[in-house]
Amino acid sequence: TIQTAKVSSSLAEISIGQQAMLCKNTMDRRLEKKLLALGFSMLMPLRVTQKRTGGLVVGVGNARIALNQTLAQQIMIEAV
């Protein structure tokens, strides 16, 4: 079974395999631009594929993006 993330939690808080969408309303413009440059999309769900000390790997479409823990804590997500 696929679990879903809590509404309005940070990306760092969800478990491996959970799907979520970026929560645009809670991000500042600079962070939003940075995420879009990395390959995130406001229209595509993301899924945490790996978690390690200090960071995690997120799948967005066919791409995999590694994030450090600090950045993951700033990214707010919503359940899919």
PDB file of C-alpha atoms in Angstrom:
ATOM      1  CA  THR A   1       0.000   0.000   0.000  1.00  0.00           C
ATOM      2  CA  ILE A   2       1.126   3.538  -0.687  1.00  0.00           C
ATOM      3  CA  GLN A   3       0.906   5.914   2.235  1.00  0.00           C
ATOM      4  CA  THR A   4       0.165   9.586   1.751  1.00  0.00           C
ATOM      5  CA  ALA A   5       1.848  12.516   3.446  1.00  0.00           C
ATOM      6  CA  LYS A   6       0.130  14.651   6.051  1.00  0.00           C
ATOM      7  CA  VAL A   7      -1.313  17.904   4.771  1.00  0.00           C
ATOM      8  CA  SER A   8       1.219  20.731   5.054  1.00  0.00           C
ATOM      9  CA  SER A   9       4.212  18.807   6.328  1.00  0.00           C
ATOM     10  CA  SER A  10       7.807  19.301   5.255  1.00  0.00           C
ATOM     11  CA  LEU A  11       9.430  17.022   2.708  1.00  0.00           C
ATOM     12  CA  ALA A  12      11.891  15.893   5.391  1.00  0.00           C
ATOM     13  CA  GLU A  13       9.032  14.435   7.478  1.00  0.00           C
ATOM     14  CA  ILE A  14       7.534  11.981   4.992  1.00  0.00           C
ATOM     15  CA  SER A  15       8.503   8.337   4.624  1.00  0.00           C
ATOM     16  CA  ILE A  16      10.026   6.452   1.707  1.00  0.00           C
ATOM     17  CA  GLY A  17       7.387   5.697  -0.919  1.00  0.00           C
ATOM     18  CA  GLN A  18       5.013   8.480   0.085  1.00  0.00           C
ATOM     19  CA  GLN A  19       3.683  10.717  -2.683  1.00  0.00           C
ATOM     20  CA  ALA A  20       3.053  14.431  -2.303  1.00  0.00           C
ATOM     21  CA  MET A  21       2.759  17.692  -4.224  1.00  0.00           C
ATOM     22  CA  LEU A  22       4.669  20.891  -3.595  1.00  0.00           C
ATOM     23  CA  CYS A  23       2.660  23.362  -1.523  1.00  0.00           C
ATOM     24  CA  LYS A  24       3.175  26.589  -3.453  1.00  0.00           C
ATOM     25  CA  ASN A  25       1.373  28.895  -1.023  1.00  0.00           C
ATOM     26  CA  THR A  26       3.859  28.305   1.799  1.00  0.00           C
ATOM     27  CA  MET A  27       7.106  28.829  -0.178  1.00  0.00           C
ATOM     28  CA  ASP A  28       8.968  32.037  -0.753  1.00  0.00           C
ATOM     29  CA  ARG A  29       9.715  33.021  -4.341  1.00  0.00           C
ATOM     30  CA  ARG A  30      13.458  32.277  -4.103  1.00  0.00           C
ATOM     31  CA  LEU A  31      12.903  28.724  -2.883  1.00  0.00           C
ATOM     32  CA  GLU A  32      10.255  28.142  -5.549  1.00  0.00           C
ATOM     33  CA  LYS A  33      12.647  29.283  -8.300  1.00  0.00           C
ATOM     34  CA  LYS A  34      15.429  27.075  -6.916  1.00  0.00           C
ATOM     35  CA  LEU A  35      13.182  24.009  -6.896  1.00  0.00           C
ATOM     36  CA  LEU A  36      11.961  24.661 -10.436  1.00  0.00           C
ATOM     37  CA  ALA A  37      15.600  24.977 -11.581  1.00  0.00           C
ATOM     38  CA  LEU A  38      16.388  21.614  -9.935  1.00  0.00           C
ATOM     39  CA  GLY A  39      13.569  19.951 -11.886  1.00  0.00           C
ATOM     40  CA  PHE A  40      10.624  20.031  -9.498  1.00  0.00           C
ATOM     41  CA  SER A  41       7.182  20.804 -10.909  1.00  0.00           C
ATOM     42  CA  MET A  42       4.111  22.222  -9.205  1.00  0.00           C
ATOM     43  CA  LEU A  43       1.994  19.963 -11.447  1.00  0.00           C
ATOM     44  CA  MET A  44       3.728  16.594 -10.917  1.00  0.00           C
ATOM     45  CA  PRO A  45       3.656  14.531  -7.734  1.00  0.00           C
ATOM     46  CA  LEU A  46       6.948  13.680  -6.088  1.00  0.00           C
ATOM     47  CA  ARG A  47       7.945  10.550  -4.186  1.00  0.00           C
ATOM     48  CA  VAL A  48      10.711  10.024  -1.645  1.00  0.00           C
ATOM     49  CA  THR A  49      12.801   7.103  -2.939  1.00  0.00           C
ATOM     50  CA  GLN A  50      15.707   7.120  -0.455  1.00  0.00           C
ATOM     51  CA  LYS A  51      16.428   8.616   2.956  1.00  0.00           C
ATOM     52  CA  ARG A  52      19.861   8.818   4.515  1.00  0.00           C
ATOM     53  CA  THR A  53      21.502  10.748   7.301  1.00  0.00           C
ATOM     54  CA  GLY A  54      21.752  14.319   6.071  1.00  0.00           C
ATOM     55  CA  GLY A  55      19.462  14.066   3.071  1.00  0.00           C
ATOM     56  CA  LEU A  56      17.051  12.260   0.793  1.00  0.00           C
ATOM     57  CA  VAL A  57      16.382  11.427  -2.853  1.00  0.00           C
ATOM     58  CA  VAL A  58      13.108  12.464  -4.462  1.00  0.00           C
ATOM     59  CA  GLY A  59      11.644  11.147  -7.693  1.00  0.00           C
ATOM     60  CA  VAL A  60       9.800  13.670  -9.873  1.00  0.00           C
ATOM     61  CA  GLY A  61       8.529  12.090 -13.078  1.00  0.00           C
ATOM     62  CA  ASN A  62      11.521  10.196 -14.524  1.00  0.00           C
ATOM     63  CA  ALA A  63      14.078  12.340 -12.673  1.00  0.00           C
ATOM     64  CA  ARG A  64      15.707  11.685  -9.317  1.00  0.00           C
ATOM     65  CA  ILE A  65      16.843  14.684  -7.274  1.00  0.00           C
ATOM     66  CA  ALA A  66      19.065  14.546  -4.180  1.00  0.00           C
ATOM     67  CA  LEU A  67      18.389  17.106  -1.458  1.00  0.00           C
ATOM     68  CA  ASN A  68      20.139  17.837   1.800  1.00  0.00           C
ATOM     69  CA  GLN A  69      18.183  17.763   5.057  1.00  0.00           C
ATOM     70  CA  THR A  70      18.172  21.572   5.465  1.00  0.00           C
ATOM     71  CA  LEU A  71      16.564  22.144   2.065  1.00  0.00           C
ATOM     72  CA  ALA A  72      14.099  19.262   2.575  1.00  0.00           C
ATOM     73  CA  GLN A  73      12.895  20.864   5.821  1.00  0.00           C
ATOM     74  CA  GLN A  74      12.097  24.122   3.958  1.00  0.00           C
ATOM     75  CA  ILE A  75       9.980  22.413   1.290  1.00  0.00           C
ATOM     76  CA  MET A  76       6.336  22.202   2.303  1.00  0.00           C
ATOM     77  CA  ILE A  77       4.218  19.491   0.695  1.00  0.00           C
ATOM     78  CA  GLU A  78       0.562  18.437   0.537  1.00  0.00           C
ATOM     79  CA  ALA A  79      -0.887  14.931   0.418  1.00  0.00           C
ATOM     80  CA  VAL A  80      -1.824  13.571  -3.010  1.00  0.00           C
TER      81      VAL A  80
END
